[in-house]
Amino acid sequence: MTDDRELMQAAQRARGNSHSPYSHFRVGAALLAKSGKVYTGCNIENAAFPATVCAERTAFFKAVSEGEREFEAIAIVGGKEGETSDFCAPCGVCRQVMAEFCRKDFKILLGSPEKFEAYPLEALLPFSFTEKDL
Ligand code: THU
């Protein structure tokens, strides 16, 4: 069983792999699948800026490409190089990717391993556009 603090610690470790030479903003994420496996990710920037991918999507795409489809929680740790922000909120695109695979009560942990808060996906992406709208 991976608890919330362990997930935050995994996100912090993943942040160590961030490739962010342009923004100098380093992010790590750790995604807990229903299977019990944890998939980590970091932000990976590119000299052609739009090719950049966020830490959260790195984690999701790793997991989905390994066959996972159901998820419990994600931990996100970020901030400027050398600092950990109190609250690194996922971007709108990452929230939309979460909505594709996760239920309304999917747990999003934000902060640092020492101090963090949990938010349900529903609170961060209300009125989301999903397959039900098609
Ligand atoms: N970034 C993430 O990886 N996740 C977030 O939740 C916010 C932003 C990355 C993208 C880019 O590499 C850098 O942070 C600055 O936007």
CSV table of N, CA, C and O and ligand atoms in Angstrom, one decimal, residues 20 23 25 27 43 45 52-56 76 88-91, ligand 1:
chain,number,residue,atom,x,y,z
A,20,SER,N,14.5,20.8,-17.5
A,20,SER,CA,13.8,22.2,-17.6
A,20,SER,C,14.8,23.3,-17.8
A,20,SER,O,14.9,24.2,-17.0
A,23,SER,N,12.7,27.0,-18.6
A,23,SER,CA,11.9,27.6,-17.5
A,23,SER,C,12.6,27.6,-16.2
A,23,SER,O,12.3,28.4,-15.3
A,25,PHE,N,11.9,25.6,-14.0
A,25,PHE,CA,10.8,25.3,-13.1
A,25,PHE,C,10.7,23.7,-13.2
A,25,PHE,O,10.5,23.1,-14.2
A,27,VAL,N,9.3,20.0,-12.0
A,27,VAL,CA,8.1,19.4,-11.5
A,27,VAL,C,8.3,17.9,-11.6
A,27,VAL,O,8.9,17.3,-12.5
A,43,ASN,N,8.7,16.9,-15.8
A,43,ASN,CA,8.5,17.8,-17.0
A,43,ASN,C,9.7,17.7,-17.9
A,43,ASN,O,10.9,17.6,-17.4
A,45,GLU,N,11.2,19.5,-21.1
A,45,GLU,CA,11.1,20.7,-22.0
A,45,GLU,C,11.9,20.4,-23.3
A,45,GLU,O,12.7,19.5,-23.4
A,52,THR,N,7.2,20.6,-25.2
A,52,THR,CA,7.3,20.3,-23.8
A,52,THR,C,6.2,19.5,-23.3
A,52,THR,O,5.0,19.7,-23.7
A,53,VAL,N,6.5,18.6,-22.4
A,53,VAL,CA,5.4,17.9,-21.7
A,53,VAL,C,5.5,18.0,-20.2
A,53,VAL,O,6.6,18.1,-19.7
A,54,CYS,N,4.4,18.2,-19.5
A,54,CYS,CA,4.4,18.3,-18.1
A,54,CYS,C,4.6,17.0,-17.4
A,54,CYS,O,4.4,15.9,-17.9
A,55,ALA,N,5.0,17.1,-16.1
A,55,ALA,CA,5.3,15.9,-15.3
A,55,ALA,C,4.1,15.0,-15.2
A,55,ALA,O,4.2,13.8,-15.2
A,56,GLU,N,2.9,15.6,-15.0
A,56,GLU,CA,1.7,14.8,-14.8
A,56,GLU,C,1.4,14.0,-16.0
A,56,GLU,O,1.0,12.8,-15.9
A,76,ILE,N,2.0,15.8,-6.8
A,76,ILE,CA,2.7,16.7,-7.7
A,76,ILE,C,3.5,17.6,-6.8
A,76,ILE,O,3.0,18.2,-5.8
A,88,CYS,N,2.0,23.5,-6.3
A,88,CYS,CA,2.2,23.6,-7.7
A,88,CYS,C,1.0,22.9,-8.4
A,88,CYS,O,0.8,21.7,-8.5
A,89,ALA,N,0.1,23.8,-8.9
A,89,ALA,CA,-1.2,23.3,-9.4
A,89,ALA,C,-1.0,22.8,-10.8
A,89,ALA,O,-0.2,23.3,-11.6
A,90,PRO,N,-1.7,21.7,-11.1
A,90,PRO,CA,-1.6,21.1,-12.5
A,90,PRO,C,-2.2,22.0,-13.5
A,90,PRO,O,-3.2,22.7,-13.2
A,91,CYS,N,-1.6,22.1,-14.7
A,91,CYS,CA,-2.1,23.0,-15.8
A,91,CYS,C,-3.5,22.4,-16.3
A,91,CYS,O,-3.8,21.3,-16.0
B,1,THU,N1,4.8,22.1,-15.6
B,1,THU,C1,4.5,20.9,-15.2
B,1,THU,O1,5.3,19.9,-15.5
B,1,THU,N2,3.4,20.6,-14.5
B,1,THU,C2,2.6,21.6,-14.0
B,1,THU,O2,1.6,21.3,-13.3
B,1,THU,C3,2.8,23.0,-14.3
B,1,THU,C4,3.9,23.3,-15.3
B,1,THU,C5,6.0,22.4,-16.3
B,1,THU,C6,5.9,22.7,-17.8
B,1,THU,C7,7.1,23.5,-18.0
B,1,THU,O3,8.2,22.6,-18.2
B,1,THU,C8,7.4,24.2,-16.7
B,1,THU,O4,6.6,23.5,-15.7
B,1,THU,C9,7.0,25.7,-16.7
B,1,THU,O5,5.7,25.9,-17.1
